[in-house]
Short mmCIF file of C-alpha atoms and ligand atoms in Angstrom, two decimals:
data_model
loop_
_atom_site.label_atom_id
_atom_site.label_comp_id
_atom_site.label_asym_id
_atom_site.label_seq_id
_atom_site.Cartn_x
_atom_site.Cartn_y
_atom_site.Cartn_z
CA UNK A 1 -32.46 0.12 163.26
CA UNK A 2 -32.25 -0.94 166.84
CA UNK A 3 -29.20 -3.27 167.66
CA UNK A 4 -31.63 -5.97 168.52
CA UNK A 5 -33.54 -5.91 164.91
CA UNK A 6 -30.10 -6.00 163.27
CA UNK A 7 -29.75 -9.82 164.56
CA UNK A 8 -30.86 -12.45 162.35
CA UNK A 9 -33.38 -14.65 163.86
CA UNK A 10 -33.40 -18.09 165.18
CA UNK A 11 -36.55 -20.30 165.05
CA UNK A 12 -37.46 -22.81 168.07
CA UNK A 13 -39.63 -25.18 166.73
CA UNK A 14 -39.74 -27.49 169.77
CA UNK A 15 -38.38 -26.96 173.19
CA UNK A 16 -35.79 -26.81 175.25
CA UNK A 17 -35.37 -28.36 178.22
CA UNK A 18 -31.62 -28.65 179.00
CA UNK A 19 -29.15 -26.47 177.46
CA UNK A 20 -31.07 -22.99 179.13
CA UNK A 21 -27.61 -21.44 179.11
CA UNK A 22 -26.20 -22.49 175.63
CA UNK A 23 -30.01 -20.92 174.51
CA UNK A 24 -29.68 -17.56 176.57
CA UNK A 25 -25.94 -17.54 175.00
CA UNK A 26 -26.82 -18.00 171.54
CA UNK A 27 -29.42 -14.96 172.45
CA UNK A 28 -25.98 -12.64 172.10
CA UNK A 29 -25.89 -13.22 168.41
CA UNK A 30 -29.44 -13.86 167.45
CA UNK A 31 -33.06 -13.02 168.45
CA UNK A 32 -34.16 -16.31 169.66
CA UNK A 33 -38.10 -16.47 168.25
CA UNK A 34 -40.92 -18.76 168.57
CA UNK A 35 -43.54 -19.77 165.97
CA UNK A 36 -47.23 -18.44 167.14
CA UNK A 37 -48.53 -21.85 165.51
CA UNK A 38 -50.06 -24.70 166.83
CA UNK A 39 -50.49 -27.06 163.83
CA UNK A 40 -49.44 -27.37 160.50
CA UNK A 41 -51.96 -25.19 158.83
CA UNK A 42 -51.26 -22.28 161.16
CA UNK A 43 -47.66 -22.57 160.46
CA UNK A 44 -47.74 -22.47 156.53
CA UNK A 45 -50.00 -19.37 157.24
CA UNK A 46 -47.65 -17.81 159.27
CA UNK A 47 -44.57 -18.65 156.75
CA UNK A 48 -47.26 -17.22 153.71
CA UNK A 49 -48.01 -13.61 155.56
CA UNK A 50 -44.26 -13.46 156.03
CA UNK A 51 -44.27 -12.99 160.02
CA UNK A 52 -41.55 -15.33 159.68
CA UNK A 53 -39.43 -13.62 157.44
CA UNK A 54 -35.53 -12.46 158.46
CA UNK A 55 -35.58 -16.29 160.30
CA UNK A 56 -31.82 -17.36 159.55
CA UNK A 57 -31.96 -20.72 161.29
CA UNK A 58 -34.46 -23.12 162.95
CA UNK A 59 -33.79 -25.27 166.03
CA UNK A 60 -36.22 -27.95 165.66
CA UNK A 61 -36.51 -31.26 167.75
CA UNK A 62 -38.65 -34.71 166.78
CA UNK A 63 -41.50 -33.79 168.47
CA UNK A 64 -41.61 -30.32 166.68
CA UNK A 65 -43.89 -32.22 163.88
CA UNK A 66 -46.78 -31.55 166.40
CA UNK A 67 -46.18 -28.34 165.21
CA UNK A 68 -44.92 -28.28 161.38
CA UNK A 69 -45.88 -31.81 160.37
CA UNK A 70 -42.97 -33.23 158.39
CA UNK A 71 -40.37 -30.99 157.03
CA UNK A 72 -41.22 -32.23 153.37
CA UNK A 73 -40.74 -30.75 149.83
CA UNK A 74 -44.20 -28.72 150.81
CA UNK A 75 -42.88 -27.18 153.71
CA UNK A 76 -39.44 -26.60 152.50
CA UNK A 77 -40.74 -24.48 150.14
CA UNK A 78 -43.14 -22.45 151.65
CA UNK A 79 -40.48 -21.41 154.86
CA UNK A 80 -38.91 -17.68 154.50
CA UNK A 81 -36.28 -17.58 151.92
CA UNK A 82 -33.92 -16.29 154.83
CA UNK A 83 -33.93 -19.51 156.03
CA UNK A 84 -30.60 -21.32 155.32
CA UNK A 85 -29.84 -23.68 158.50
CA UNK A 86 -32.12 -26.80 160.41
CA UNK A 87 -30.69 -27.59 163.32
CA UNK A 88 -31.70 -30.69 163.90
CA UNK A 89 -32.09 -31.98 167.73
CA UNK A 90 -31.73 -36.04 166.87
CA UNK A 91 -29.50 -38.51 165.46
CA UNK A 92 -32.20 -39.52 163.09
CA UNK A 93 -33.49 -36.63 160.34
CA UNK A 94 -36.00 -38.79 158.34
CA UNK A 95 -38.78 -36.14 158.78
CA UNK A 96 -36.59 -33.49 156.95
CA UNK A 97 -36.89 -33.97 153.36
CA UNK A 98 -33.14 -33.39 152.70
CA UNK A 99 -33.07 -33.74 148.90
CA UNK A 100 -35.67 -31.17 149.02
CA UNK A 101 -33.70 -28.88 151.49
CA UNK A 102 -30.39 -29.25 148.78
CA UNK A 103 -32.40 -28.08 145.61
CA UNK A 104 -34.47 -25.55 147.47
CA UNK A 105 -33.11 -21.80 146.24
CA UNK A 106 -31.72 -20.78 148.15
CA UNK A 107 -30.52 -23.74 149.70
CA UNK A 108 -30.95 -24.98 153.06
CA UNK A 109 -28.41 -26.72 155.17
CA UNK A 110 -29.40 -29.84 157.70
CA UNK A 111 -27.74 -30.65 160.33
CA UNK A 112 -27.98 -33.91 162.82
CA UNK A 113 -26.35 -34.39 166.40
CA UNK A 114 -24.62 -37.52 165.61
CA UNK A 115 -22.30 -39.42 168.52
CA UNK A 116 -24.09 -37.41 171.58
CA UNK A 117 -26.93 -40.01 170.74
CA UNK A 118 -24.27 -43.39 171.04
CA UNK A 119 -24.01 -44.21 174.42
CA UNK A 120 -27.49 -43.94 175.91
CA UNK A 121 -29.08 -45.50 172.91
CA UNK A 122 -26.92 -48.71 172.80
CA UNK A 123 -27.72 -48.71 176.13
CA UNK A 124 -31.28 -49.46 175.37
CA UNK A 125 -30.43 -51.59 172.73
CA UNK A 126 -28.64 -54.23 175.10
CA UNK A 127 -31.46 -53.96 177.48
CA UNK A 128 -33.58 -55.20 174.73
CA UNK A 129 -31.71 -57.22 173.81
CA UNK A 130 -31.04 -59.12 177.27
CA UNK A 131 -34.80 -58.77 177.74
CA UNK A 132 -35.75 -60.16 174.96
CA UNK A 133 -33.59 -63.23 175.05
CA UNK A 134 -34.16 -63.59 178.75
CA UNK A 135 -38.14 -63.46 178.34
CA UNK A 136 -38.46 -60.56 181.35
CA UNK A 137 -41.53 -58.74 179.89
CA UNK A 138 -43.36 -62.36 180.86
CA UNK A 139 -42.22 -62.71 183.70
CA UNK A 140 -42.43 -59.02 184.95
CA UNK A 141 -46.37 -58.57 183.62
CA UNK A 142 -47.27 -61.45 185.48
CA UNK A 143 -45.59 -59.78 188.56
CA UNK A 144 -47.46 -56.39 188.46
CA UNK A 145 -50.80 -58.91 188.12
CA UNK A 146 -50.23 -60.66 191.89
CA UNK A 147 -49.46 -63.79 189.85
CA UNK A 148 -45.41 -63.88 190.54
CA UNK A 149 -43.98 -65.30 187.60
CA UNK A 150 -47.41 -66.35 186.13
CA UNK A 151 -48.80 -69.95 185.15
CA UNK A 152 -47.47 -70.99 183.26
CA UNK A 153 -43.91 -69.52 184.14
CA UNK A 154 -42.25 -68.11 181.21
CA UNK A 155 -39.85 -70.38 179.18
CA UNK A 156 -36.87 -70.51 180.06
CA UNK A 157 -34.47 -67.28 178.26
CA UNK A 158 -31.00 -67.83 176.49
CA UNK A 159 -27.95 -66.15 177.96
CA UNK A 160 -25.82 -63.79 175.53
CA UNK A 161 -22.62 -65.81 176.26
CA UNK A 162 -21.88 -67.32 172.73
CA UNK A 163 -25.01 -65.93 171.11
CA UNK A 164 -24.05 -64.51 167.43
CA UNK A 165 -25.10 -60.66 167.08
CA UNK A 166 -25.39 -59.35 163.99
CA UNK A 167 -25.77 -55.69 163.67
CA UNK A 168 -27.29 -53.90 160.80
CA UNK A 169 -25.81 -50.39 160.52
CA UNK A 170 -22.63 -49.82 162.05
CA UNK A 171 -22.90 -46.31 162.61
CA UNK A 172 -21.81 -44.61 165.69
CA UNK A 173 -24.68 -46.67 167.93
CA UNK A 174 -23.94 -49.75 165.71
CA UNK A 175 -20.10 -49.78 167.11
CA UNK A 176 -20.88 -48.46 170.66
CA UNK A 177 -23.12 -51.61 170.71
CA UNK A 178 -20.84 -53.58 169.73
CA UNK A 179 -18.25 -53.34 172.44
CA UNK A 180 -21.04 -53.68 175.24
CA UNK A 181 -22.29 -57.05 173.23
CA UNK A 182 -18.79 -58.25 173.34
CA UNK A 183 -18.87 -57.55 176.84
CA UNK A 184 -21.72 -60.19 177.42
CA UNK A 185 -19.50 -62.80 175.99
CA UNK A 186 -21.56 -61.97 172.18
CA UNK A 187 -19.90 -62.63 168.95
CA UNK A 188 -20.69 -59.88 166.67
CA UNK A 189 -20.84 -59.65 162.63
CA UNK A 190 -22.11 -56.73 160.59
CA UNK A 191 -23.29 -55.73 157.51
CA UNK A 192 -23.43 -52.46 156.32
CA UNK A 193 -23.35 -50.34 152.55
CA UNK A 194 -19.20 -50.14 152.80
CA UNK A 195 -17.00 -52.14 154.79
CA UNK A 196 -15.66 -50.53 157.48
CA UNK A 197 -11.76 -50.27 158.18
CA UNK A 198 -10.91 -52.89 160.90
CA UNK A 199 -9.84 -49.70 163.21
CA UNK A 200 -13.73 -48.44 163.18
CA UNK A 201 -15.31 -52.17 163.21
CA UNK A 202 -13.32 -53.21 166.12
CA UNK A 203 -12.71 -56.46 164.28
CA UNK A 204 -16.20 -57.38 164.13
CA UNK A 205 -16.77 -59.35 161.25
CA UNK A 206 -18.18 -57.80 158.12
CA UNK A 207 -20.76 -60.13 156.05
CA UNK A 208 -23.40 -60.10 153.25
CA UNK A 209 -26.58 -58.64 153.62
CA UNK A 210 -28.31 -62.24 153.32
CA UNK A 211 -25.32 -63.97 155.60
CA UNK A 212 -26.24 -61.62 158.68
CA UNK A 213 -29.88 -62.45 158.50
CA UNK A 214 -29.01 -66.34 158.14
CA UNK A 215 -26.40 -66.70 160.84
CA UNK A 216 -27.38 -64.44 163.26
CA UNK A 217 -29.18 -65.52 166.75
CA UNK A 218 -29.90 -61.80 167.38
CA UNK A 219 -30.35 -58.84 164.89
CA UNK A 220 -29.97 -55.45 165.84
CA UNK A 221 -30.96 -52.82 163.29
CA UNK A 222 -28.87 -49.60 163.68
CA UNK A 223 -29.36 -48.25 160.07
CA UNK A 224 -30.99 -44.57 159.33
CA UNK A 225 -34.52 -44.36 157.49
CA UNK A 226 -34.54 -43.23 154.00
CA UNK A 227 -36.09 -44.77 150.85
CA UNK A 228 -33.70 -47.53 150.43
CA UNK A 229 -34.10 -48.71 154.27
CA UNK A 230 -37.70 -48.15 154.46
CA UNK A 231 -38.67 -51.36 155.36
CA UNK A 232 -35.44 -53.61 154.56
CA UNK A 233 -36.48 -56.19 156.88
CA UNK A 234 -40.19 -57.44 155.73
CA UNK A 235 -41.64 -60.98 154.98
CA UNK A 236 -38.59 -62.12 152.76
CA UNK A 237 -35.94 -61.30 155.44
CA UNK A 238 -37.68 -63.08 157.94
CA UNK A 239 -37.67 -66.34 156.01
CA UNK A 240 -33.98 -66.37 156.03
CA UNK A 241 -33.76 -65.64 159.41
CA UNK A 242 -32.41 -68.99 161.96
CA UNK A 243 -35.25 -69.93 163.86
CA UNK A 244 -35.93 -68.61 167.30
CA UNK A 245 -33.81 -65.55 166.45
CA UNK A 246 -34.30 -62.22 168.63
CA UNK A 247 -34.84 -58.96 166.42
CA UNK A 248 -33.99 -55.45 168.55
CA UNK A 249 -35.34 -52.14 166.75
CA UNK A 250 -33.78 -48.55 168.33
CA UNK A 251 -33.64 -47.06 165.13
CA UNK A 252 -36.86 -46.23 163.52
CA UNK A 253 -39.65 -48.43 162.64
CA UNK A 254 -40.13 -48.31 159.61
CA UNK A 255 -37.28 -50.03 158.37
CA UNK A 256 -39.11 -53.15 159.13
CA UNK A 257 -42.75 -53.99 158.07
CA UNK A 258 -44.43 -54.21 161.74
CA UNK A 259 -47.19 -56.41 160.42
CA UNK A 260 -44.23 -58.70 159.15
CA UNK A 261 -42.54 -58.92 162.62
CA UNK A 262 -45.72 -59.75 164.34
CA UNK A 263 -46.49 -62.62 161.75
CA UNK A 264 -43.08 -63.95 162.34
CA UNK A 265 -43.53 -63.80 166.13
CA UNK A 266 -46.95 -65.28 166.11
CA UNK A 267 -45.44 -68.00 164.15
CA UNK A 268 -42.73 -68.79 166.49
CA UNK A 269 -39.58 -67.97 163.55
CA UNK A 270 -38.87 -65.04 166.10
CA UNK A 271 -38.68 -65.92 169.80
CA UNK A 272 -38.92 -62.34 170.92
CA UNK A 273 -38.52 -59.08 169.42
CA UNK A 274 -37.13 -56.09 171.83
CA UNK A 275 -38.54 -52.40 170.13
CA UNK A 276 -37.95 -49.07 171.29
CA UNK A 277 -39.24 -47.27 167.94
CA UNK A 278 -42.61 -47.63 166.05
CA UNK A 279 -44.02 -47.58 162.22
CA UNK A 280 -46.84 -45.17 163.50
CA UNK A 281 -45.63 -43.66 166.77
CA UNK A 282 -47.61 -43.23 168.61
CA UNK A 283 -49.82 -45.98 167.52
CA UNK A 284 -48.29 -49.76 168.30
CA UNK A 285 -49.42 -52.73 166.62
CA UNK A 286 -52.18 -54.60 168.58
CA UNK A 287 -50.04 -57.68 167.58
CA UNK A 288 -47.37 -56.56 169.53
CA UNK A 289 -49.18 -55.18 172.54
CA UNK A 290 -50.73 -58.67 172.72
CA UNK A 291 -47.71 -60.18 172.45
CA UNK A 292 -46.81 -60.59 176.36
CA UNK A 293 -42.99 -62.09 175.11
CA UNK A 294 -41.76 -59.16 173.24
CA UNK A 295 -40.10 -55.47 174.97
CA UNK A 296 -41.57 -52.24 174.35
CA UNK A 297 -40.35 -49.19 174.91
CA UNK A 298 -42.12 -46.01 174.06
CA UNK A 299 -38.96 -44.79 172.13
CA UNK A 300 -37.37 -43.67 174.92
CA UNK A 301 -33.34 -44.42 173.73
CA UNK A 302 -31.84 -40.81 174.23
CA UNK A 303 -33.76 -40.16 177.17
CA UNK A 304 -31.44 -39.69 179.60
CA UNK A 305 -30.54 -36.10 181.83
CA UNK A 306 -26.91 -36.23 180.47
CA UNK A 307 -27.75 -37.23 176.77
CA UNK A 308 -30.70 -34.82 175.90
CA UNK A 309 -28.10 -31.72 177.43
CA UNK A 310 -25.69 -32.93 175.64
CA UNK A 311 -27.96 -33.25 172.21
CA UNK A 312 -29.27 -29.78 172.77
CA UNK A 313 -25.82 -28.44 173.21
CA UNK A 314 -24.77 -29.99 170.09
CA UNK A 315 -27.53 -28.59 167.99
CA UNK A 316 -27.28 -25.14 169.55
CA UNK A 317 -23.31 -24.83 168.44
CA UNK A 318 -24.73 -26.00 165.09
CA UNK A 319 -26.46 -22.85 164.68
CA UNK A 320 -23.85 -20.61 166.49
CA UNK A 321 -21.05 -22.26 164.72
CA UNK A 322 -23.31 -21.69 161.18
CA UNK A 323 -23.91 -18.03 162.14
CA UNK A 324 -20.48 -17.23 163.55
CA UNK A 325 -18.25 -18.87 160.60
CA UNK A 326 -21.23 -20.11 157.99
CA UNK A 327 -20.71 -23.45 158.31
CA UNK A 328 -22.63 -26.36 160.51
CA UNK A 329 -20.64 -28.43 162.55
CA UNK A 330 -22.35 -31.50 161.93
CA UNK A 331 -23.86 -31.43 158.26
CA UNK A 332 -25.68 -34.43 157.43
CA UNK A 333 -23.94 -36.86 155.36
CA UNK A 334 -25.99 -35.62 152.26
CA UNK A 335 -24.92 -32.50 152.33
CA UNK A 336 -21.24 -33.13 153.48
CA UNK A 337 -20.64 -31.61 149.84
CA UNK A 338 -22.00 -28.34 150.11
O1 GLV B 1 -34.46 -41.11 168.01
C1 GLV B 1 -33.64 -40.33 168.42
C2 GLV B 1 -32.69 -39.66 167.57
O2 GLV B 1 -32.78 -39.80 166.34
O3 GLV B 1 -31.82 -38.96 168.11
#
């Protein structure tokens, strides 16, 4: 057997487009392959006549579903039985099936690149947030048409200074938006499954579920997708909600009904809504693209030069550090246990 055969492989599903070296380096202890599919069908094909087989690990970023579709129970198991490592290039894993992945046998182990994600997606989140409240979209449309600030001129916006935040989710972006917030002169509260430990919440306030959706002036939702997210902030929510309140999505849309949102803005309960991420990316809801108040952004939180290298880097010592020592540096929270 040839020294290069005698690697296990590594699959790319995806691209790229940063880390070059960490890739070539992680070339010195595996053969670095590439699916010949183009769709889903093509790739269960490949996985069924085995030309996959010997794969060890896949790399695999959000837009790889062009490729594989979701990684669901179907998927997971139809790939090689080699397989024992996703290395997944994202904070958010909701298109890997990880209950599936766990009670797959063998099993497979997920990981996620949380904390690389933080800064650059709170980042977005305030300037949704300060859009939002400030009515810019309005403004800035009318702008682009030769009609300055339009007629009529938008409303006036509301300043942050004093303005109650209440974050849903106090994860890693969750916190990291929490100190920028505070320094716009925002009071923050926060609800989330446990209490944090006043160390990790800063001193933000923690609250009830139904508290943070009555008292706050803006809502940011910071939470991970999975069944008992999946739309946690529909019609019922929204009828607790203060009127004129500001709702900020950078998670993933579909832990709010869209259709709900845009009833809620049409009505006037929310004054603007500030959205980075989509039910259907990426299809948007004509009732938002109408909506000339509200800030979209064509989920575009991580997508900075300095955050995707650093993702990429992240999810490349996954593998290395899973190949090297058997063990993923950043297991998703599911599998913490394995
Ligand atoms: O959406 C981006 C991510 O999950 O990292």
């Amino acid at each position: 057997m040839s020294p290069t055969s005698a690697k296990p492989k590594v699959l790319l599903l995806g691209s790229i487009s940063h880390a070059s070296t960490a890739w070539s380096a992680l070339g010195e202890l595996a053969e670095l392959i590439e699916p010949t599919a183009t769709n889903r069908a093509e790739f269960i094909q490949e996985c069924k006549d085995g030309k996959l087989d010997g794969v060890v690990a896949i790399y695999r970023t959000i837009f790889s579903t062009s490729i594989t579709g979701l990684v669901d129970e179907e998927l997971v198991n139809i790939m090689p039985s080699s397989l024992k490592y996703i290395a997944h290039c994202g904070a958010g894993y909701d298109q890997i099936d990880v209950h599936a992945c766990s009670a797959r046998s063998p099993q497979i182990r997920v990981s996620n690149v949380p904390t690389a994600v933080d800064d650059a997606t709170a980042d977005v989140n305030m300037f949704l947030i300060l859009g939002a409240l400030r009515n810019f979209n309005t403004g800035m449309n009318a702008l682009r048409q030769g009609k300055w600030r339009g007629h009529p001129a938008p409303p006036l916006g509301h300043d942050p200074k004093g303005k109650v935040l209440g974050i849903l989710g106090m994860g890693g972006i969750g916190r990291n938006l929490k100190k920028k917030a505070e320094a716009f002169g925002m009071k923050v509260i926060y609800h989330n499954r446990r209490k944090l430990s006043d160390e990790l919440s800063g001193g933000a306030e923690y609250v009830p579920f139904n508290v943070l959706l009555s008292t706050s002036d803006v809502i940011s939702l910071n939470l991970p997708l999975n069944k008992n997210t999946r739309h946690i902030i529909s019609k019922a929510e929204f009828a607790k909600m203060k009127d004129g309140v500001v709702v900020v999505n950078t998670a993933r849309g579909a832990v709010m009904d869209e259709a709900a949102l845009v009833e809620s803005l049409d009505s006037g309960k929310v004054f603007s809504a500030g959205l980075d991420v989509f039910e259907e990316e990426p299809t948007i809801h004509p009732g938002l693209l109408s909506n000339q108040n509200v800030m979209l952004v064509p989920h575009m939180g991580t997508w900075t030069s300095e955050t995707i290298l650093a993702m990429e880097e992240w999810a490349i010592e996954n593998i290395s550090m899973a190949l090297q020592v058997g063990k993923l540096k950043s297991p998703v929270p599911e599998q913490a246990d394995l």
